[in-house]
Structures are given as structure tokens and as C-alpha cells.
mmCIF file of C-alpha atoms in Angstrom:
data_model
loop_
_atom_site.group_PDB
_atom_site.id
_atom_site.type_symbol
_atom_site.label_atom_id
_atom_site.label_comp_id
_atom_site.label_asym_id
_atom_site.label_seq_id
_atom_site.Cartn_x
_atom_site.Cartn_y
_atom_site.Cartn_z
ATOM 1 C CA UNK A 1 82.974 225.200 58.753
ATOM 2 C CA UNK A 2 81.523 222.407 60.562
ATOM 3 C CA UNK A 3 78.115 222.148 62.005
ATOM 4 C CA UNK A 4 77.360 221.402 65.798
ATOM 5 C CA UNK A 5 74.610 219.350 67.147
ATOM 6 C CA UNK A 6 72.985 220.020 70.556
ATOM 7 C CA UNK A 7 73.706 217.975 73.531
ATOM 8 C CA UNK A 8 70.360 216.720 74.200
ATOM 9 C CA UNK A 9 69.532 214.670 77.188
ATOM 10 C CA UNK A 10 70.158 211.041 75.976
ATOM 11 C CA UNK A 11 66.600 209.212 75.412
ATOM 12 C CA UNK A 12 66.314 205.808 77.318
ATOM 13 C CA UNK A 13 68.692 203.576 75.325
ATOM 14 C CA UNK A 14 66.723 200.331 74.327
ATOM 15 C CA UNK A 15 67.054 197.413 71.872
ATOM 16 C CA UNK A 16 63.856 196.422 69.941
ATOM 17 C CA UNK A 17 63.448 192.771 68.127
ATOM 18 C CA UNK A 18 60.923 192.723 65.309
ATOM 19 C CA UNK A 19 60.323 190.702 62.053
ATOM 20 C CA UNK A 20 60.199 192.384 58.620
ATOM 21 C CA UNK A 21 57.175 192.050 56.349
ATOM 22 C CA UNK A 22 55.119 189.170 58.183
ATOM 23 C CA UNK A 23 58.418 187.021 58.891
ATOM 24 C CA UNK A 24 60.707 187.239 55.820
ATOM 25 C CA UNK A 25 63.506 188.753 57.685
ATOM 26 C CA UNK A 26 64.365 189.592 61.623
ATOM 27 C CA UNK A 27 65.297 193.139 62.637
ATOM 28 C CA UNK A 28 66.963 194.144 65.761
ATOM 29 C CA UNK A 29 67.632 197.958 66.392
ATOM 30 C CA UNK A 30 69.464 199.329 69.225
ATOM 31 C CA UNK A 31 69.702 203.231 70.540
ATOM 32 C CA UNK A 32 72.903 203.173 72.631
ATOM 33 C CA UNK A 33 73.542 206.826 73.222
ATOM 34 C CA UNK A 34 73.783 207.238 77.024
ATOM 35 C CA UNK A 35 75.653 203.780 77.160
ATOM 36 C CA UNK A 36 78.150 204.848 74.666
ATOM 37 C CA UNK A 37 78.511 208.148 76.524
ATOM 38 C CA UNK A 38 79.251 206.368 79.679
ATOM 39 C CA UNK A 39 81.778 204.284 78.002
ATOM 40 C CA UNK A 40 83.692 207.081 76.733
ATOM 41 C CA UNK A 41 83.472 208.856 79.905
ATOM 42 C CA UNK A 42 85.209 206.103 81.801
ATOM 43 C CA UNK A 43 87.719 205.495 79.440
ATOM 44 C CA UNK A 44 88.458 209.063 78.794
ATOM 45 C CA UNK A 45 88.507 208.180 75.140
ATOM 46 C CA UNK A 46 89.957 210.297 72.148
ATOM 47 C CA UNK A 47 87.735 210.463 69.234
ATOM 48 C CA UNK A 48 88.701 207.364 67.404
ATOM 49 C CA UNK A 49 88.394 205.386 70.772
ATOM 50 C CA UNK A 50 84.856 207.048 71.191
ATOM 51 C CA UNK A 51 83.811 205.929 67.975
ATOM 52 C CA UNK A 52 85.203 202.339 68.430
ATOM 53 C CA UNK A 53 83.451 202.237 71.843
ATOM 54 C CA UNK A 54 80.095 203.361 70.549
ATOM 55 C CA UNK A 55 79.943 201.138 67.379
ATOM 56 C CA UNK A 56 81.403 198.349 69.557
ATOM 57 C CA UNK A 57 78.962 198.308 72.321
ATOM 58 C CA UNK A 58 76.128 198.666 69.828
ATOM 59 C CA UNK A 59 77.291 195.757 67.681
ATOM 60 C CA UNK A 60 77.784 193.542 70.888
ATOM 61 C CA UNK A 61 74.263 194.362 71.746
ATOM 62 C CA UNK A 62 72.694 193.477 68.447
ATOM 63 C CA UNK A 63 74.519 189.970 68.543
ATOM 64 C CA UNK A 64 73.335 189.083 71.736
ATOM 65 C CA UNK A 65 69.579 188.583 70.421
ATOM 66 C CA UNK A 66 69.632 185.236 68.590
ATOM 67 C CA UNK A 67 67.607 183.454 71.416
ATOM 68 C CA UNK A 68 64.909 183.953 73.767
ATOM 69 C CA UNK A 69 67.029 182.894 76.964
ATOM 70 C CA UNK A 70 69.711 184.844 78.553
ATOM 71 C CA UNK A 71 72.623 184.996 76.253
ATOM 72 C CA UNK A 72 76.155 186.627 76.562
ATOM 73 C CA UNK A 73 78.217 187.461 73.867
ATOM 74 C CA UNK A 74 82.200 188.400 73.804
ATOM 75 C CA UNK A 75 83.041 190.267 70.804
ATOM 76 C CA UNK A 76 86.627 191.088 70.385
ATOM 77 C CA UNK A 77 87.649 193.314 67.003
ATOM 78 C CA UNK A 78 91.794 193.199 66.926
ATOM 79 C CA UNK A 79 93.444 195.328 64.343
ATOM 80 C CA UNK A 80 97.038 196.661 63.619
ATOM 81 C CA UNK A 81 95.957 200.271 64.107
ATOM 82 C CA UNK A 82 96.754 202.674 67.083
ATOM 83 C CA UNK A 83 93.644 201.615 68.971
ATOM 84 C CA UNK A 84 94.807 197.901 68.662
ATOM 85 C CA UNK A 85 91.300 196.547 69.470
ATOM 86 C CA UNK A 86 87.961 196.662 70.964
ATOM 87 C CA UNK A 87 86.324 194.196 73.495
ATOM 88 C CA UNK A 88 82.551 194.062 74.228
ATOM 89 C CA UNK A 89 80.653 191.972 76.702
ATOM 90 C CA UNK A 90 77.169 192.114 75.814
ATOM 91 C CA UNK A 91 73.860 190.232 77.230
ATOM 92 C CA UNK A 92 70.452 189.682 75.935
ATOM 93 C CA UNK A 93 69.007 191.478 79.003
ATOM 94 C CA UNK A 94 70.406 194.709 77.592
ATOM 95 C CA UNK A 95 73.628 195.043 79.922
ATOM 96 C CA UNK A 96 76.769 195.889 78.207
ATOM 97 C CA UNK A 97 80.377 196.796 78.791
ATOM 98 C CA UNK A 98 83.370 197.362 76.571
ATOM 99 C CA UNK A 99 86.760 198.732 76.351
ATOM 100 C CA UNK A 100 89.493 199.567 73.924
ATOM 101 C CA UNK A 101 93.390 198.572 74.363
ATOM 102 C CA UNK A 102 94.562 202.009 73.836
ATOM 103 C CA UNK A 103 91.851 204.725 74.413
ATOM 104 C CA UNK A 104 94.504 207.657 74.527
ATOM 105 C CA UNK A 105 95.594 207.144 70.844
ATOM 106 C CA UNK A 106 95.737 210.662 69.584
ATOM 107 C CA UNK A 107 93.971 209.874 66.282
ATOM 108 C CA UNK A 108 91.390 212.243 64.651
ATOM 109 C CA UNK A 109 88.791 210.356 62.760
ATOM 110 C CA UNK A 110 89.037 211.294 58.999
ATOM 111 C CA UNK A 111 85.472 211.552 56.887
ATOM 112 C CA UNK A 112 84.752 208.634 55.008
ATOM 113 C CA UNK A 113 84.268 210.460 51.767
ATOM 114 C CA UNK A 114 84.615 214.106 50.445
ATOM 115 C CA UNK A 115 81.961 216.543 50.686
ATOM 116 C CA UNK A 116 80.713 215.496 47.340
ATOM 117 C CA UNK A 117 79.409 212.192 48.316
ATOM 118 C CA UNK A 118 76.563 210.631 47.263
ATOM 119 C CA UNK A 119 74.085 211.102 50.277
ATOM 120 C CA UNK A 120 73.970 213.174 53.457
ATOM 121 C CA UNK A 121 74.661 209.856 55.275
ATOM 122 C CA UNK A 122 77.920 209.302 53.285
ATOM 123 C CA UNK A 123 79.166 212.852 54.394
ATOM 124 C CA UNK A 124 77.929 211.957 58.139
ATOM 125 C CA UNK A 125 79.905 208.819 58.607
ATOM 126 C CA UNK A 126 83.330 208.797 59.797
ATOM 127 C CA UNK A 127 85.991 206.328 59.070
ATOM 128 C CA UNK A 128 87.111 203.934 62.028
ATOM 129 C CA UNK A 129 89.816 202.245 59.877
ATOM 130 C CA UNK A 130 92.731 204.546 60.435
ATOM 131 C CA UNK A 131 92.224 204.096 64.349
ATOM 132 C CA UNK A 132 91.554 200.263 64.264
ATOM 133 C CA UNK A 133 93.347 199.266 61.622
ATOM 134 C CA UNK A 134 92.603 196.980 58.273
ATOM 135 C CA UNK A 135 94.414 193.685 59.224
ATOM 136 C CA UNK A 136 93.217 191.596 62.292
ATOM 137 C CA UNK A 137 90.512 189.520 63.234
ATOM 138 C CA UNK A 138 86.767 189.152 64.518
ATOM 139 C CA UNK A 139 86.271 186.991 67.349
ATOM 140 C CA UNK A 140 83.008 186.023 68.627
ATOM 141 C CA UNK A 141 82.100 183.582 71.781
ATOM 142 C CA UNK A 142 78.474 182.889 72.433
ATOM 143 C CA UNK A 143 77.471 181.463 75.918
ATOM 144 C CA UNK A 144 73.607 180.608 75.808
ATOM 145 C CA UNK A 145 73.878 178.670 79.021
ATOM 146 C CA UNK A 146 74.716 175.389 77.440
ATOM 147 C CA UNK A 147 78.034 173.133 78.078
ATOM 148 C CA UNK A 148 79.784 174.320 75.070
ATOM 149 C CA UNK A 149 80.202 177.953 74.307
ATOM 150 C CA UNK A 150 79.990 178.566 70.119
ATOM 151 C CA UNK A 151 82.876 180.537 68.929
ATOM 152 C CA UNK A 152 84.142 181.640 65.387
ATOM 153 C CA UNK A 153 86.640 184.168 63.930
ATOM 154 C CA UNK A 154 86.908 185.847 60.863
ATOM 155 C CA UNK A 155 89.679 188.405 59.284
ATOM 156 C CA UNK A 156 89.059 192.127 59.259
ATOM 157 C CA UNK A 157 87.756 193.264 55.827
ATOM 158 C CA UNK A 158 87.418 196.917 56.092
ATOM 159 C CA UNK A 159 88.389 197.919 59.476
ATOM 160 C CA UNK A 160 85.122 199.791 60.198
ATOM 161 C CA UNK A 161 83.769 197.410 62.767
ATOM 162 C CA UNK A 162 80.260 197.181 62.094
ATOM 163 C CA UNK A 163 80.937 195.940 58.104
ATOM 164 C CA UNK A 164 83.491 193.653 59.862
ATOM 165 C CA UNK A 165 81.038 191.746 62.297
ATOM 166 C CA UNK A 166 78.745 191.830 59.375
ATOM 167 C CA UNK A 167 81.109 189.910 57.213
ATOM 168 C CA UNK A 168 81.568 187.692 60.274
ATOM 169 C CA UNK A 169 77.823 186.911 60.614
ATOM 170 C CA UNK A 170 77.773 186.009 56.881
ATOM 171 C CA UNK A 171 80.837 183.925 56.810
ATOM 172 C CA UNK A 172 81.223 182.149 60.251
ATOM 173 C CA UNK A 173 77.849 181.755 61.529
ATOM 174 C CA UNK A 174 76.402 181.778 57.950
ATOM 175 C CA UNK A 175 73.585 183.879 58.493
ATOM 176 C CA UNK A 176 72.531 186.195 55.598
ATOM 177 C CA UNK A 177 72.817 189.363 57.301
ATOM 178 C CA UNK A 178 72.941 193.531 56.888
ATOM 179 C CA UNK A 179 74.335 195.283 59.731
ATOM 180 C CA UNK A 180 75.158 198.969 60.581
ATOM 181 C CA UNK A 181 76.120 200.824 63.685
ATOM 182 C CA UNK A 182 77.042 204.320 64.101
ATOM 183 C CA UNK A 183 77.440 207.253 66.117
ATOM 184 C CA UNK A 184 77.695 210.902 65.289
ATOM 185 C CA UNK A 185 79.834 213.657 67.218
ATOM 186 C CA UNK A 186 78.579 217.088 68.426
ATOM 187 C CA UNK A 187 80.931 218.593 66.237
ATOM 188 C CA UNK A 188 84.025 218.061 63.863
ATOM 189 C CA UNK A 189 86.660 217.837 66.677
ATOM 190 C CA UNK A 190 84.245 217.020 69.798
ATOM 191 C CA UNK A 191 84.645 213.488 71.480
ATOM 192 C CA UNK A 192 81.330 213.763 72.880
ATOM 193 C CA UNK A 193 78.510 211.776 71.363
ATOM 194 C CA UNK A 194 75.202 213.099 70.243
ATOM 195 C CA UNK A 195 73.640 210.053 69.323
ATOM 196 C CA UNK A 196 74.568 206.336 69.005
ATOM 197 C CA UNK A 197 72.502 203.513 67.443
ATOM 198 C CA UNK A 198 72.351 200.319 64.967
ATOM 199 C CA UNK A 199 70.587 197.863 63.129
ATOM 200 C CA UNK A 200 70.793 194.267 62.300
ATOM 201 C CA UNK A 201 68.544 192.740 59.773
ATOM 202 C CA UNK A 202 68.870 188.744 59.068
ATOM 203 C CA UNK A 203 67.119 186.602 56.567
ATOM 204 C CA UNK A 204 65.252 183.782 58.409
ATOM 205 C CA UNK A 205 65.424 180.037 56.928
ATOM 206 C CA UNK A 206 62.996 178.998 54.755
ATOM 207 C CA UNK A 207 61.871 182.562 53.259
ATOM 208 C CA UNK A 208 62.817 185.021 50.578
ATOM 209 C CA UNK A 209 64.677 187.256 53.029
ATOM 210 C CA UNK A 210 67.857 187.210 51.116
ATOM 211 C CA UNK A 211 66.733 189.666 48.423
ATOM 212 C CA UNK A 212 65.766 191.794 51.536
ATOM 213 C CA UNK A 213 69.074 191.497 53.244
ATOM 214 C CA UNK A 214 70.569 192.761 49.854
ATOM 215 C CA UNK A 215 68.443 195.641 49.592
ATOM 216 C CA UNK A 216 69.190 196.569 53.229
ATOM 217 C CA UNK A 217 72.989 196.177 52.950
ATOM 218 C CA UNK A 218 72.508 198.437 49.997
ATOM 219 C CA UNK A 219 70.888 200.993 52.177
ATOM 220 C CA UNK A 220 73.334 200.765 54.889
ATOM 221 C CA UNK A 221 76.128 201.231 52.571
ATOM 222 C CA UNK A 222 74.590 204.401 51.172
ATOM 223 C CA UNK A 223 74.404 205.841 54.606
ATOM 224 C CA UNK A 224 70.831 205.306 55.533
ATOM 225 C CA UNK A 225 71.569 204.866 59.348
ATOM 226 C CA UNK A 226 73.839 207.980 59.795
ATOM 227 C CA UNK A 227 71.353 209.801 57.663
ATOM 228 C CA UNK A 228 68.407 209.251 59.780
ATOM 229 C CA UNK A 229 70.204 210.135 62.757
ATOM 230 C CA UNK A 230 71.602 213.270 61.357
ATOM 231 C CA UNK A 231 67.810 214.160 60.218
ATOM 232 C CA UNK A 232 67.079 214.089 64.150
ATOM 233 C CA UNK A 233 67.207 210.399 65.219
ATOM 234 C CA UNK A 234 63.577 209.246 66.438
ATOM 235 C CA UNK A 235 63.639 208.597 70.326
ATOM 236 C CA UNK A 236 62.511 204.770 69.956
ATOM 237 C CA UNK A 237 64.172 201.900 68.228
ATOM 238 C CA UNK A 238 60.955 200.879 66.600
ATOM 239 C CA UNK A 239 60.980 204.240 64.966
ATOM 240 C CA UNK A 240 64.515 204.547 63.958
ATOM 241 C CA UNK A 241 64.161 200.829 62.458
ATOM 242 C CA UNK A 242 61.352 202.090 60.177
ATOM 243 C CA UNK A 243 63.114 205.201 59.344
ATOM 244 C CA UNK A 244 66.231 203.542 58.161
ATOM 245 C CA UNK A 245 64.276 200.357 56.386
ATOM 246 C CA UNK A 246 61.347 203.012 54.809
ATOM 247 C CA UNK A 247 63.097 202.744 51.438
ATOM 248 C CA UNK A 248 62.856 198.874 51.079
ATOM 249 C CA UNK A 249 60.947 198.317 48.076
ATOM 250 C CA UNK A 250 57.208 197.015 48.550
ATOM 251 C CA UNK A 251 57.354 198.079 52.216
ATOM 252 C CA UNK A 252 54.181 199.106 53.729
ATOM 253 C CA UNK A 253 53.302 201.016 56.740
ATOM 254 C CA UNK A 254 53.092 197.841 59.189
ATOM 255 C CA UNK A 255 56.267 196.223 57.455
ATOM 256 C CA UNK A 256 58.100 196.197 60.876
ATOM 257 C CA UNK A 257 56.415 194.114 63.476
ATOM 258 C CA UNK A 258 58.125 194.606 66.856
ATOM 259 C CA UNK A 259 58.082 191.288 68.989
ATOM 260 C CA UNK A 260 59.733 192.978 72.171
ATOM 261 C CA UNK A 261 61.757 196.080 73.736
ATOM 262 C CA UNK A 262 64.503 195.887 76.352
ATOM 263 C CA UNK A 263 66.239 198.478 78.037
ATOM 264 C CA UNK A 264 69.850 198.951 77.512
ATOM 265 C CA UNK A 265 72.548 200.114 80.139
ATOM 266 C CA UNK A 266 76.192 200.048 80.834
ATOM 267 C CA UNK A 267 76.796 197.353 83.204
ATOM 268 C CA UNK A 268 80.000 195.692 84.894
ATOM 269 C CA UNK A 269 79.971 193.220 87.282
ATOM 270 C CA UNK A 270 83.521 193.689 88.467
ATOM 271 C CA UNK A 271 83.456 193.732 92.356
ATOM 272 C CA UNK A 272 86.139 194.142 95.295
ATOM 273 C CA UNK A 273 85.477 190.418 95.599
ATOM 274 C CA UNK A 274 86.568 189.498 92.176
ATOM 275 C CA UNK A 275 89.476 191.915 92.032
ATOM 276 C CA UNK A 276 90.831 189.844 95.010
ATOM 277 C CA UNK A 277 90.282 186.660 93.210
ATOM 278 C CA UNK A 278 92.371 188.119 90.343
ATOM 279 C CA UNK A 279 95.261 188.716 92.466
ATOM 280 C CA UNK A 280 94.930 185.245 94.342
ATOM 281 C CA UNK A 281 95.506 184.016 90.685
ATOM 282 C CA UNK A 282 99.138 185.197 90.933
ATOM 283 C CA UNK A 283 99.983 182.729 93.165
ATOM 284 C CA UNK A 284 101.628 182.850 96.902
ATOM 285 C CA UNK A 285 105.291 183.670 95.585
ATOM 286 C CA UNK A 286 104.072 186.597 93.606
ATOM 287 C CA UNK A 287 101.957 187.905 96.289
ATOM 288 C CA UNK A 288 104.905 187.468 98.725
ATOM 289 C CA UNK A 289 107.205 189.415 96.413
ATOM 290 C CA UNK A 290 104.315 192.231 96.242
ATOM 291 C CA UNK A 291 103.938 192.358 99.812
ATOM 292 C CA UNK A 292 107.697 192.789 100.428
ATOM 293 C CA UNK A 293 108.536 195.123 97.510
ATOM 294 C CA UNK A 294 105.338 197.390 97.438
ATOM 295 C CA UNK A 295 103.223 196.659 100.355
ATOM 296 C CA UNK A 296 100.039 197.315 98.459
ATOM 297 C CA UNK A 297 98.560 196.561 95.309
ATOM 298 C CA UNK A 298 95.779 198.185 92.859
ATOM 299 C CA UNK A 299 93.567 196.475 90.464
ATOM 300 C CA UNK A 300 92.018 198.449 87.750
ATOM 301 C CA UNK A 301 89.012 196.687 85.918
ATOM 302 C CA UNK A 302 89.519 197.060 81.912
ATOM 303 C CA UNK A 303 85.770 197.522 81.152
ATOM 304 C CA UNK A 304 84.766 200.008 83.541
ATOM 305 C CA UNK A 305 88.109 201.424 84.811
ATOM 306 C CA UNK A 306 87.037 201.008 88.523
ATOM 307 C CA UNK A 307 89.981 200.646 90.794
ATOM 308 C CA UNK A 308 90.218 198.520 94.059
ATOM 309 C CA UNK A 309 93.282 199.385 96.459
ATOM 310 C CA UNK A 310 94.452 196.402 98.801
ATOM 311 C CA UNK A 311 96.710 197.066 101.868
ATOM 312 C CA UNK A 312 99.682 194.955 102.992
ATOM 313 C CA UNK A 313 97.358 193.102 105.688
ATOM 314 C CA UNK A 314 94.892 192.359 102.951
ATOM 315 C CA UNK A 315 97.328 190.932 100.572
ATOM 316 C CA UNK A 316 98.836 188.913 103.251
ATOM 317 C CA UNK A 317 95.540 187.395 104.003
ATOM 318 C CA UNK A 318 94.837 186.681 100.269
ATOM 319 C CA UNK A 319 98.293 184.934 100.542
ATOM 320 C CA UNK A 320 97.460 182.916 103.309
ATOM 321 C CA UNK A 321 94.201 181.634 101.570
ATOM 322 C CA UNK A 322 95.727 180.968 98.657
ATOM 323 C CA UNK A 323 98.767 178.991 99.771
ATOM 324 C CA UNK A 324 98.394 175.659 101.537
ATOM 325 C CA UNK A 325 99.450 175.679 105.061
ATOM 326 C CA UNK A 326 103.238 175.109 105.180
ATOM 327 C CA UNK A 327 103.983 175.642 101.797
ATOM 328 C CA UNK A 328 105.558 179.096 102.147
ATOM 329 C CA UNK A 329 107.058 180.673 105.289
ATOM 330 C CA UNK A 330 104.640 182.751 107.117
#
């Protein structure tokens, strides 16, 4: 018999940046329930895809917090499972969008451990590996507004997405990190997300933060995040962070010191103008063929599934603007 969770109006999604214990480590906490629900709705995602979208959007937002300035992170987790992979585009301002390559993959997500698991958190956390696969890569591109972007890549190690992104941070960016992202469904078979959240803890240079990261990683592997969410997730990122990290040894009541809180929302900058630009990239010959054979075209955004329809006359206008005068017969 599976328990059901009430579908509550999602609290305001937010991301909080903080320091732990006076600056030993940096902590970022994100609540992404409404954002994840919106991504799942737009992609009509099945259960495995819904979990990938929830963990992916949360992980992308947690990564886009390294600087005080505007930062954009593109996260791709590509695997050999039925979903093929998830792509996330997140900004430090709190906007995020995501898609999975195969949102209709009809895969049920199995429990990670049996009912006799060590903690309630273990029983709550489903496994994403059967959907995503365990052979593949994690790729991250950071754009902080400089001439060159930073990029890195590491192989998948678990297929659970959050632990794979944690592995990327430790190996590629060489920042001692502990990361957990999760979403709970309303019941054992639903694709409706009851709550989605994540937490990132990173050692700061010149501190004894590595010991804190080791303890945080142990808590995350023991299921501290899904256990806190299952117990009735706090409605603020600050409260959730304090609840998840409460068992860190030596932690006092004021151990988590919040620096700033930002709203989070699903955001896609696609537009009809951008869709027309993508058609122009096809070139004059391809556009001419499309006009003759189909007399129309549609462009669907991978991230938000918005559809842009173009008539024969509009395609001809794009072709004429794309091809230099005299290059093709009019």
C-alpha cells in the first residue's frame, strides 16, 4: 500500500545563498516545486522524466550561484537509458528551463532500497538510474559574461544526476562539494510532484570546510533531504537548509547565515523572432524546398514546447532576407 501526499499550492520557489558556521562552507538551498511542476506539465513527462526534470532544474540553479554577477549555466547529463539525457539552462537571477530528450519514455522509477532501508529518507528516494542510464557524461558550460566561457565534463558514476553533478564539481571544478536534489511524488504511481528541492554545500578556500563537506555528504547519502521533505518540507529555503543540516556535529542555532534570497521561476526566452532566425539558418535552398513541398513550417522550442507556425508567405520572406539578391531565382 502506498501513501499519498496532498497536492498543495506550491510555495514560492526560491534559492538562498548562505555560509555555514561563520564561513567554513558556502551553502545554497533551492525550493523548486512550482518550477518543476511547470517543466513536467509542458513536456507531458512520464514518471522517470518528471524526476529527471525536477532534479535537473534544481541542480542547474544550484550551479548558477558561484558569482555575485549575472551567471548562466548550461548543464547536460547524457546517459544510455530510455530518457537519453536532460538539458538545463539556468541563470543566477533564478530563471531556469529544461528538457529531456525522450519525455515519453514509459519507465517506472523503482525504489532505491527496500522497505527495510536504514532511514525514512532511504525509502522516500527513488532511483533515476534506470531511466537516465549509468554510462554517459555530465557537461557544464558557465557563462559569466567574460570573453571565454568555462566548460568541463566528467563521466556518469551513478545515473542519479545529483550525485553525478556532485562528482563533476569535485573532479572538474575541483571544489570540495556535497550536493543533493530530490522530488517527491504525490503517490507511488503519480507523475505529479508534491515537492522539489535541493542543497549544495561547498568548502571555502583556506578553511576547515572539508570536514563539514564530508559530514554533509554522509547526511545526503543517508537520505536527509527526502526525509526532511517527507516530514513536511519547510516553506523557505533557509528553513529547509537548517533542517537538512541540523545533524552536523557542533552546529548551533545560528550555524546557517543567509546572505541573500532570490525567487525562482520557469523561464524561456524563446520567441517568434528567434524561431524565424532558426529557420534562416537552414539556408536558401532548404527553405525553397520547404516552400515547394510543404508550403509551411513549424518550429517547436525544445525547452518550453511553445510552437511557432510559419505560412508559405512568411517562409518566402525569410528566404528572401536570407539569400543574397540574385543567388537563387525568385
